[in-house]
């Protein structure tokens, strides 16, 4: 089963108008130069840059995503952004359940699941993040933690078309540390098995599972070309167009 590789950039809370727009233009240009590599590209800037990045990406094949959304479509939720608003701005994807939101904003898997379902209803695709902390890994709970997060965070209406999973070990995010290739293969296999239990074999065979956590051009060939790894969710290295596209070059067919 051939799944289309997705290279997604999570800009997190980085970028002002000038440098954010310049970065988007550089990514669009580099993506254009590469033509129809067998990859899908996505950038997820902060909310404040969505409109200008959308403009900068015009005419390119790079998609636009957001980093979070609220569960409700509208209403009295000061400071929040609904999936409908993101769709309205031209987003096609939204990341939900990133470990920084689970930790900083106390988001539970139940909430992540509701967010994913609301995003689907608004016509957005979701990237649902799961991953263990360092102490969970040290105590041998990696697979159990990821399986539980998949069970509780992926909504019933998920399909291989509207949902992407990202496995991001919390201890590997922004640290330069990465799991071994064997560890990544094991966790991705377990996640696919969990998806299969919940949605059946056919859906599991088609659903994309990304790896995220300190991905860079030099480790992308090992980490992202494994059988069950269908691309990367890239943080730090997505802030430089050359690094972001370097990661793509390492895994996308020319
Ligand atoms: P990193 O972040 O690539 O900077 O480790 C990945 C992520 O948090 O999505």
XYZ file of N, CA and C and ligand atoms in Angstrom:
771
model
N 0.861 -1.212 0.000
C 0.000 0.000 0.000
C 0.890 1.252 0.000
N 0.804 2.030 -1.065
C 1.642 3.231 -1.154
C 0.916 4.412 -0.514
N 1.531 4.976 0.492
C 0.954 6.157 1.134
C 1.807 7.366 0.751
N 1.141 8.500 0.467
C 1.895 9.678 0.026
C 2.632 10.310 1.207
N 3.925 10.473 1.048
C 4.736 11.056 2.126
C 4.311 12.501 2.395
N 4.158 12.827 3.668
C 3.799 14.202 4.056
C 4.956 14.809 4.848
N 5.440 15.951 4.377
C 6.469 16.672 5.119
C 5.800 17.950 5.628
N 5.589 17.996 6.948
C 4.837 19.095 7.547
C 5.742 19.916 8.464
N 5.685 21.221 8.329
C 6.481 22.107 9.174
C 5.614 22.718 10.262
N 6.016 22.530 11.500
C 5.312 23.126 12.635
C 6.162 24.296 13.125
N 5.735 25.495 12.767
C 6.553 26.678 13.091
C 6.443 27.060 14.568
N 5.471 26.488 15.268
C 5.231 26.827 16.688
C 5.065 28.345 16.849
N 5.513 28.929 17.969
C 5.294 30.362 18.190
C 6.488 31.164 17.646
N 6.708 31.016 16.340
C 7.834 31.689 15.698
C 7.372 32.408 14.444
N 7.958 33.570 14.224
C 7.715 34.296 12.987
C 6.910 35.555 13.179
N 7.473 36.661 12.681
C 6.728 37.922 12.567
C 6.420 38.091 11.081
N 5.645 39.138 10.761
C 5.179 39.274 9.376
C 6.296 39.142 8.350
N 7.397 39.875 8.596
C 8.418 39.938 7.562
C 9.144 38.598 7.378
N 9.671 38.054 8.470
C 10.444 36.813 8.299
C 9.537 35.612 8.018
N 8.325 35.623 8.573
C 7.401 34.510 8.331
C 6.984 34.450 6.868
N 6.703 35.612 6.303
C 6.296 35.652 4.895
C 7.473 35.253 4.003
N 8.657 35.731 4.365
C 9.849 35.397 3.575
C 10.110 33.887 3.612
N 9.928 33.294 4.783
C 10.126 31.837 4.911
C 9.125 31.078 4.033
N 7.866 31.516 4.079
C 6.843 30.841 3.262
C 7.172 30.963 1.780
N 7.625 32.144 1.371
C 7.973 32.337 -0.048
C 9.136 31.429 -0.438
N 10.111 31.315 0.440
C 11.275 30.475 0.142
C 10.869 29.002 0.045
N 9.996 28.564 0.939
C 9.527 27.166 0.898
C 8.745 26.922 -0.398
N 7.880 27.900 -0.749
C 7.074 27.757 -1.973
C 7.985 27.651 -3.192
N 9.012 28.491 -3.226
C 9.939 28.509 -4.364
C 10.694 27.178 -4.471
N 11.189 26.717 -3.334
C 11.944 25.455 -3.327
C 11.039 24.279 -3.724
N 9.788 24.329 -3.270
C 8.850 23.249 -3.600
C 8.561 23.263 -5.102
N 8.427 24.461 -5.655
C 8.152 24.593 -7.091
C 9.305 24.024 -7.910
N 10.531 24.349 -7.484
C 11.727 23.876 -8.201
C 11.743 22.361 -8.288
N 11.228 21.724 -7.240
C 11.269 20.260 -7.200
C 10.150 19.609 -7.982
N 9.202 20.405 -8.440
C 8.118 19.858 -9.264
C 7.328 18.801 -8.537
N 6.960 17.745 -9.250
C 6.038 16.792 -8.639
C 6.795 15.621 -8.016
N 7.624 15.905 -7.036
C 8.180 14.825 -6.231
C 6.988 14.102 -5.616
N 7.166 12.875 -5.214
C 6.018 12.151 -4.675
C 5.633 12.553 -3.267
N 5.823 13.817 -2.900
C 5.580 14.260 -1.523
C 4.499 15.315 -1.448
N 3.842 15.376 -0.299
C 2.939 16.484 -0.017
C 3.644 17.385 0.998
N 3.578 18.696 0.786
C 4.215 19.645 1.704
C 3.160 20.456 2.442
N 3.466 20.757 3.688
C 2.527 21.529 4.506
C 3.315 22.426 5.439
N 2.874 23.681 5.608
C 3.464 24.501 6.667
C 2.353 24.940 7.627
N 2.677 24.933 8.911
C 1.721 25.298 9.956
C 2.283 26.475 10.755
N 2.054 27.691 10.283
C 2.548 28.874 10.993
C 1.617 29.232 12.155
N 2.014 30.171 12.989
C 1.088 30.629 14.031
C -0.139 31.309 13.404
N -1.228 31.391 14.164
C -2.483 31.976 13.654
C -2.254 33.334 12.992
N -1.384 34.148 13.615
C -1.186 35.529 13.157
C -0.617 35.607 11.743
N -0.002 34.523 11.268
C 0.644 34.553 9.952
C -0.146 33.805 8.884
N -1.292 33.225 9.265
C -1.989 32.359 8.297
C -2.336 33.093 7.001
N -2.839 34.308 7.130
C -3.286 35.020 5.928
C -2.108 35.394 5.037
N -1.044 35.917 5.633
C 0.079 36.335 4.790
C 0.833 35.128 4.228
N 0.909 34.059 4.994
C 1.565 32.848 4.480
C 0.726 32.244 3.348
N -0.583 32.290 3.508
C -1.475 31.780 2.448
C -1.168 32.509 1.131
N -1.038 33.833 1.229
C -0.729 34.632 0.028
C 0.626 34.247 -0.549
N 1.594 34.072 0.336
C 2.957 33.752 -0.115
C 3.017 32.378 -0.784
N 2.098 31.496 -0.403
C 2.124 30.126 -0.952
C 1.316 30.000 -2.241
N 0.627 31.081 -2.607
C -0.276 31.012 -3.766
C 0.461 30.460 -4.996
N -0.183 29.556 -5.690
C 0.413 29.007 -6.922
C 1.397 27.876 -6.651
N 1.683 27.610 -5.382
C 2.602 26.503 -5.071
C 1.788 25.308 -4.593
N 2.462 24.170 -4.427
C 1.732 22.978 -3.959
C 1.844 22.815 -2.446
N 2.348 23.849 -1.774
C 2.515 23.741 -0.319
C 1.193 24.093 0.364
N 0.710 23.195 1.192
C -0.557 23.410 1.878
C -0.379 24.227 3.156
N -1.517 24.707 3.677
C -1.505 25.555 4.872
C -2.242 24.847 6.012
N -1.612 24.849 7.174
C -2.257 24.247 8.335
C -2.107 25.154 9.553
N -2.935 24.898 10.580
C -2.822 25.636 11.838
C -2.325 24.671 12.916
N -2.021 25.202 14.084
C -1.376 24.399 15.127
C -2.320 23.926 16.226
N -3.552 24.450 16.195
C -4.523 24.069 17.220
C -5.875 24.654 16.812
N -6.941 24.184 17.408
C -8.248 24.821 17.231
C -9.096 24.550 18.461
N -10.176 25.296 18.574
C -11.156 25.074 19.637
C -12.135 23.998 19.183
N -12.902 23.487 20.125
C -13.899 22.470 19.793
C -15.132 23.098 19.142
N -15.510 24.288 19.635
C -16.758 24.905 19.163
C -16.558 25.641 17.838
N -17.667 25.811 17.116
C -17.616 26.514 15.822
C -17.555 28.024 16.013
N -18.145 28.515 17.102
C -18.141 29.950 17.404
C -18.633 30.106 18.835
N -18.594 31.340 19.351
C -19.173 31.561 20.678
C -18.253 32.278 21.631
N -18.629 32.228 22.918
C -17.946 33.001 23.952
C -16.704 32.254 24.436
N -15.656 32.314 23.659
C -14.403 31.622 24.003
C -13.253 32.574 23.709
N -13.064 33.515 24.603
C -12.097 34.586 24.392
C -10.702 34.050 24.091
N -10.161 34.519 22.996
C -8.797 34.136 22.641
C -8.685 32.864 21.837
N -9.793 32.164 21.633
C -9.726 30.893 20.895
C -10.071 31.071 19.416
N -9.742 30.053 18.641
C -9.944 30.070 17.186
C -10.667 28.785 16.804
N -11.754 28.916 16.054
C -12.527 27.712 15.706
C -12.009 27.079 14.417
N -12.309 25.784 14.230
C -11.906 25.141 12.974
C -12.535 25.816 11.753
N -13.767 26.310 11.921
C -14.428 26.989 10.797
C -13.638 28.236 10.382
N -13.088 28.943 11.379
C -12.288 30.142 11.076
C -11.030 29.763 10.293
N -10.450 28.632 10.668
C -9.228 28.174 9.981
C -9.537 27.773 8.546
N -10.654 27.102 8.377
C -11.086 26.688 7.034
C -11.324 27.944 6.184
N -11.960 28.918 6.805
C -12.288 30.181 6.135
C -11.023 30.903 5.641
N -9.934 30.752 6.378
C -8.664 31.405 6.004
C -7.878 30.618 4.970
N -8.361 29.434 4.626
C -7.665 28.661 3.593
C -6.816 27.521 4.130
N -6.987 27.202 5.412
C -6.248 26.042 5.948
C -6.880 24.749 5.430
N -6.053 23.761 5.212
C -6.589 22.444 4.893
C -6.338 21.461 6.041
N -5.398 21.804 6.921
C -5.036 20.924 8.034
C -5.031 21.706 9.348
N -5.168 20.970 10.435
C -4.858 21.523 11.759
C -4.191 20.421 12.597
N -3.153 20.828 13.327
C -2.494 19.905 14.268
C -3.320 19.914 15.560
N -3.596 18.762 16.125
C -4.235 18.719 17.449
C -3.468 17.760 18.357
N -3.483 18.093 19.652
C -2.867 17.201 20.632
C -1.350 17.223 20.642
N -0.746 18.308 20.137
C 0.713 18.396 20.248
C 1.096 18.334 21.723
N 2.231 17.719 22.026
C 2.593 17.522 23.442
C 2.775 18.864 24.162
N 3.132 19.914 23.409
C 3.267 21.222 24.072
C 1.901 21.744 24.510
N 0.858 21.403 23.780
C -0.496 21.805 24.192
C -0.999 20.869 25.306
N -0.677 19.587 25.183
C -1.093 18.664 26.252
C -0.444 19.094 27.569
N 0.829 19.537 27.514
C 1.529 19.907 28.749
C 1.182 21.343 29.186
N 1.316 22.308 28.281
C 1.154 23.719 28.685
C -0.303 24.093 28.943
N -1.224 23.421 28.255
C -2.637 23.802 28.374
C -3.486 22.664 28.939
N -2.811 21.679 29.506
C -3.501 20.565 30.179
C -4.548 19.909 29.286
N -4.236 19.751 28.006
C -5.198 19.126 27.101
C -5.175 17.609 27.285
N -6.354 17.052 27.478
C -6.466 15.602 27.639
C -6.732 14.959 26.276
N -6.567 13.652 26.213
C -6.870 12.944 24.969
C -8.349 13.092 24.607
N -9.214 13.154 25.623
C -10.651 13.312 25.344
C -10.909 14.641 24.635
N -10.218 15.687 25.085
C -10.383 16.996 24.440
C -9.798 16.971 23.023
N -8.646 16.351 22.890
C -7.996 16.251 21.575
C -8.933 15.548 20.592
N -9.594 14.511 21.074
C -10.532 13.751 20.256
C -11.693 14.644 19.792
N -12.215 15.453 20.724
C -13.309 16.371 20.369
C -12.850 17.412 19.351
N -11.628 17.918 19.552
C -11.089 18.909 18.619
C -10.963 18.305 17.228
N -10.466 17.070 17.168
C -10.273 16.413 15.867
C -11.617 16.233 15.171
N -12.627 15.859 15.948
C -13.948 15.643 15.367
C -14.535 16.964 14.856
N -14.382 18.025 15.637
C -14.885 19.339 15.202
C -14.159 19.804 13.949
N -12.860 19.562 13.911
C -12.073 19.976 12.735
C -12.556 19.210 11.498
N -12.817 17.920 11.662
C -13.360 17.138 10.545
C -14.676 17.733 10.069
N -15.528 18.087 11.035
C -16.839 18.634 10.659
C -16.706 19.939 9.888
N -15.627 20.677 10.166
C -15.387 21.941 9.452
C -14.704 21.695 8.104
N -14.407 20.450 7.808
C -13.775 20.134 6.518
C -12.259 20.187 6.549
N -11.690 20.138 7.756
C -10.223 20.141 7.874
C -9.706 18.717 8.077
N -8.479 18.492 7.607
C -7.790 17.260 7.962
C -7.040 17.526 9.263
N -6.810 16.491 10.040
C -6.111 16.692 11.313
C -4.822 15.888 11.361
N -3.856 16.454 12.054
C -2.651 15.705 12.424
C -2.728 15.538 13.935
N -2.969 14.316 14.382
C -3.131 14.048 15.819
C -1.789 13.549 16.371
N -1.268 14.270 17.363
C 0.052 13.923 17.907
C -0.059 13.039 19.145
N 0.813 12.060 19.213
C 0.934 11.199 20.393
C 2.421 11.009 20.683
N 2.727 10.572 21.882
C 4.138 10.318 22.204
C 4.365 10.291 23.701
N 5.390 9.550 24.102
C 5.665 9.339 25.525
C 6.680 10.349 26.049
N 6.635 10.602 27.358
C 7.646 11.445 28.000
C 8.881 10.596 28.298
N 9.931 11.279 28.727
C 11.174 10.550 29.014
C 10.970 9.543 30.158
N 10.238 9.962 31.204
C 10.082 9.041 32.341
C 9.200 7.864 31.957
N 8.220 8.094 31.084
C 7.392 6.974 30.606
C 8.250 5.996 29.795
N 9.154 6.559 28.978
C 10.053 5.675 28.209
C 10.947 4.880 29.156
N 11.531 5.604 30.145
C 12.463 4.946 31.067
C 11.788 3.825 31.851
N 10.480 3.981 32.065
C 9.816 2.911 32.823
C 9.134 1.897 31.898
N 9.528 1.906 30.642
C 9.068 0.854 29.724
C 7.623 0.988 29.279
N 7.071 2.234 29.359
C 5.636 2.377 29.063
C 5.347 2.964 27.682
N 6.379 3.089 26.847
C 6.203 3.779 25.564
C 5.011 3.257 24.749
N 4.974 1.963 24.535
C 3.912 1.428 23.681
C 2.540 1.605 24.330
N 2.476 1.343 25.627
C 1.187 1.465 26.320
C 0.667 2.905 26.250
N 1.565 3.868 26.448
C 1.163 5.283 26.426
C 0.649 5.660 25.035
N 1.389 5.271 24.012
C 0.989 5.631 22.645
C -0.319 4.941 22.257
N -0.462 3.680 22.645
C -1.700 2.957 22.321
C -2.903 3.613 22.995
N -2.717 4.015 24.253
C -3.822 4.650 24.990
C -4.180 6.001 24.350
N -3.143 6.762 23.975
C -3.414 8.065 23.356
C -4.139 7.896 22.016
N -3.759 6.884 21.258
C -4.443 6.625 19.982
C -5.907 6.256 20.259
N -6.101 5.335 21.202
C -7.451 4.883 21.552
C -8.337 6.074 21.910
N -7.776 6.994 22.711
C -8.607 8.072 23.267
C -8.623 9.359 22.441
N -7.642 9.549 21.559
C -7.540 10.853 20.860
C -8.066 10.825 19.433
N -8.212 9.631 18.867
C -8.629 9.564 17.454
C -10.147 9.353 17.408
N -10.886 10.279 16.806
C -12.346 10.172 16.837
C -12.886 9.084 15.915
N -14.115 8.673 16.180
C -14.759 7.593 15.421
C -14.890 7.930 13.934
N -14.986 9.227 13.612
C -15.191 9.589 12.199
C -13.861 9.697 11.436
N -12.773 9.250 12.050
C -11.468 9.346 11.381
C -11.395 8.381 10.199
N -10.819 8.867 9.114
C -10.558 8.025 7.946
C -9.096 8.249 7.558
N -8.623 7.444 6.617
C -7.239 7.622 6.156
C -7.097 8.936 5.393
N -8.211 9.474 4.916
C -8.160 10.728 4.152
C -8.172 11.952 5.074
N -8.934 11.895 6.172
C -9.064 13.105 6.994
C -8.157 13.103 8.231
N -7.360 12.072 8.410
C -6.567 11.971 9.641
C -5.151 11.462 9.368
N -4.201 12.147 9.996
C -2.798 11.735 9.973
C -2.382 11.640 11.443
N -1.595 10.633 11.774
C -1.068 10.519 13.144
C 0.387 10.983 13.126
N 0.806 11.672 14.178
C 2.239 11.993 14.306
C 2.749 11.395 15.609
N 3.742 10.530 15.501
C 4.402 10.005 16.704
C 5.560 10.927 17.038
N 5.442 11.603 18.188
C 6.482 12.530 18.612
C 6.869 12.233 20.062
N 7.963 11.502 20.273
C 8.411 11.287 21.649
C 8.727 12.656 22.271
N 8.123 12.926 23.412
C 8.228 14.269 24.005
C 9.698 14.647 24.257
N 10.482 13.662 24.674
C 11.889 13.899 25.021
C 12.763 14.151 23.792
N 12.207 13.896 22.612
C 12.988 14.109 21.376
C 12.674 15.468 20.746
N 11.650 16.143 21.261
C 11.232 17.410 20.650
C 12.175 18.539 21.046
N 12.827 19.107 20.057
C 13.693 20.266 20.271
C 14.945 19.968 21.083
N 15.286 18.704 21.245
C 16.429 18.351 22.099
C 17.640 17.869 21.297
N 17.430 17.527 20.031
C 18.509 16.935 19.242
C 18.639 15.440 19.482
N 17.848 14.921 20.448
C 17.892 13.470 20.712
C 16.816 12.788 19.858
N 17.107 11.611 19.373
C 16.092 10.863 18.625
C 16.099 9.398 19.078
N 14.979 8.730 18.915
C 14.968 7.297 19.223
C 15.790 6.551 18.177
N 16.114 5.313 18.441
C 16.806 4.504 17.426
C 15.797 4.171 16.328
N 16.339 3.805 15.187
C 15.490 3.413 14.070
C 14.602 2.226 14.474
N 15.163 1.308 15.248
C 14.385 0.138 15.686
C 13.231 0.568 16.593
N 13.486 1.555 17.466
C 12.417 2.046 18.355
C 11.298 2.713 17.556
N 11.697 3.538 16.585
C 10.678 4.217 15.763
C 9.847 3.173 15.018
N 10.528 2.187 14.453
C 9.812 1.138 13.705
C 8.831 0.412 14.619
N 9.258 0.125 15.845
C 8.397 -0.606 16.775
C 7.158 0.218 17.150
N 7.373 1.494 17.474
C 6.230 2.320 17.892
C 5.273 2.546 16.718
N 5.809 2.837 15.548
C 4.927 3.054 14.389
C 4.125 1.788 14.068
N 4.771 0.635 14.211
C 4.063 -0.628 13.982
C 2.934 -0.806 14.991
N 3.216 -0.448 16.245
C 2.202 -0.585 17.303
C 1.052 0.398 17.073
N 1.375 1.602 16.608
C 0.323 2.595 16.340
C -0.560 2.100 15.191
N 0.079 1.555 14.148
C -0.729 1.070 13.024
C -1.613 -0.105 13.473
N -1.088 -0.935 14.342
C -1.887 -2.062 14.841
C -3.086 -1.551 15.650
N -2.864 -0.488 16.414
C -3.938 0.091 17.227
C -5.022 0.699 16.316
N -4.579 1.360 15.259
C -5.529 1.929 14.274
C -6.320 0.789 13.631
N -5.629 -0.293 13.360
C -6.281 -1.446 12.736
C -7.359 -2.022 13.648
N -7.047 -2.089 14.950
C -8.020 -2.600 15.928
C -9.267 -1.732 15.934
N -9.040 -0.424 15.842
C -10.140 0.528 16.003
C -10.916 0.738 14.703
N -10.224 0.732 13.564
C -10.878 1.120 12.305
C -10.801 0.047 11.222
N -10.123 -1.042 11.510
C -9.991 -2.109 10.513
C -8.693 -2.001 9.724
N -8.354 -3.126 9.099
C -7.078 -3.253 8.401
C -6.938 -2.291 7.229
N -8.024 -2.117 6.479
C -7.949 -1.315 5.253
C -7.616 0.136 5.591
N -8.270 0.668 6.620
C -8.009 2.055 7.036
C -6.575 2.157 7.558
N -6.181 1.182 8.367
C -4.835 1.218 8.958
C -3.747 1.164 7.881
N -4.025 0.438 6.826
C -3.024 0.314 5.755
C -2.851 1.626 5.000
N -3.896 2.454 5.022
C -3.851 3.707 4.251
C -3.505 4.938 5.091
N -3.714 4.862 6.405
C -3.525 6.061 7.230
C -2.032 6.390 7.392
N -1.717 7.675 7.259
C -0.302 8.054 7.362
C 0.109 8.293 8.822
N 1.294 7.830 9.149
C 1.853 8.025 10.488
C 3.210 8.707 10.321
N 3.293 9.949 10.804
C 4.530 10.734 10.685
C 5.394 10.514 11.922
N 6.684 10.718 11.768
C 7.568 10.791 12.935
C 7.927 12.263 13.155
N 7.980 12.697 14.406
C 8.425 14.056 14.728
C 9.285 14.048 15.973
N 10.256 14.968 16.025
C 11.173 15.070 17.164
C 12.595 15.122 16.657
N 13.131 16.375 16.567
C 14.527 16.592 16.154
C 14.866 16.018 14.776
N 13.883 16.062 13.864
C 14.182 15.636 12.490
C 14.992 16.734 11.808
N 16.050 16.336 11.121
C 16.864 17.277 10.345
C 17.347 16.561 9.082
N 17.915 17.314 8.137
C 18.294 16.657 6.874
C 19.217 15.456 7.090
N 20.107 15.525 8.095
C 21.076 14.430 8.242
C 20.469 13.144 8.817
N 19.412 13.254 9.653
C 18.840 12.005 10.188
C 17.558 11.575 9.461
N 17.060 12.451 8.566
C 15.807 12.126 7.854
C 15.897 10.831 7.037
N 17.018 10.565 6.348
C 17.051 9.345 5.545
C 16.816 8.092 6.397
N 17.381 8.042 7.619
C 17.184 6.852 8.454
C 15.782 6.836 9.075
N 15.394 7.979 9.673
C 14.153 7.987 10.455
C 12.895 7.937 9.595
N 12.947 8.597 8.436
C 11.704 8.762 7.670
C 11.540 7.756 6.534
N 12.544 6.915 6.303
C 12.299 5.972 5.192
C 11.923 4.576 5.659
N 11.584 4.462 6.932
C 11.123 3.167 7.437
C 9.745 2.835 6.859
N 9.477 1.558 6.784
C 8.226 1.027 6.223
C 6.950 1.738 6.740
N 6.861 1.896 8.063
C 5.629 2.443 8.634
C 5.688 3.945 8.896
N 6.715 4.614 8.395
C 6.859 6.060 8.601
C 6.527 6.761 7.291
N 5.514 7.628 7.347
C 4.993 8.223 6.108
C 5.291 9.705 5.998
N 6.380 10.129 6.628
C 6.771 11.523 6.539
C 7.158 12.052 7.902
N 7.315 13.369 7.994
C 7.788 13.958 9.236
C 6.999 15.191 9.636
N 6.884 15.386 10.954
C 6.382 16.652 11.496
C 7.615 17.341 12.064
N 7.977 18.447 11.422
C 9.279 19.056 11.659
C 9.112 20.400 12.359
N 9.759 20.568 13.502
C 9.691 21.831 14.232
C 10.832 22.742 13.841
N 11.895 22.735 14.655
C 13.031 23.646 14.470
C 13.551 23.728 13.045
N 13.718 22.580 12.411
C 14.305 22.580 11.059
C 13.330 23.096 9.995
N 12.065 23.322 10.377
C 11.136 23.866 9.371
C 11.241 25.388 9.295
N 12.049 25.976 10.168
C 12.190 27.441 10.177
C 13.262 27.918 9.208
N 13.925 26.972 8.543
C 14.879 27.322 7.487
C 14.466 26.552 6.242
N 14.168 27.279 5.168
C 13.652 26.620 3.959
C 14.620 25.542 3.477
N 15.918 25.816 3.552
C 16.899 24.851 3.030
C 16.863 23.558 3.839
N 16.734 23.665 5.164
C 16.681 22.464 6.008
C 15.384 21.695 5.773
N 14.282 22.451 5.707
C 12.974 21.818 5.514
C 12.963 21.040 4.205
N 13.444 21.671 3.139
C 13.440 20.996 1.848
C 14.535 19.924 1.799
N 15.578 20.110 2.573
C 16.628 19.080 2.657
C 16.049 17.791 3.222
N 15.144 17.934 4.180
C 14.478 16.763 4.751
C 13.619 16.092 3.671
N 12.898 16.919 2.920
C 12.059 16.384 1.847
C 12.936 15.653 0.813
N 14.052 16.275 0.475
C 14.926 15.667 -0.550
C 15.426 14.290 -0.110
N 15.572 14.141 1.204
C 16.101 12.875 1.707
C 15.102 11.728 1.559
N 13.813 12.065 1.487
C 12.825 10.977 1.494
C 11.848 10.950 0.322
N 11.746 12.036 -0.418
C 10.760 12.067 -1.507
C 11.426 11.575 -2.789
N 10.658 10.867 -3.583
C 11.251 10.386 -4.856
C 11.458 11.572 -5.777
N 12.551 11.549 -6.496
C 12.841 12.637 -7.453
C 12.049 12.391 -8.732
P 11.418 19.612 16.632
O 9.830 19.705 16.924
O 11.565 19.181 15.187
O 11.940 21.002 16.867
O 11.970 18.615 17.566
C 8.934 18.803 16.370
C 7.529 19.126 16.835
O 7.360 19.490 18.009
O 6.570 19.014 16.064
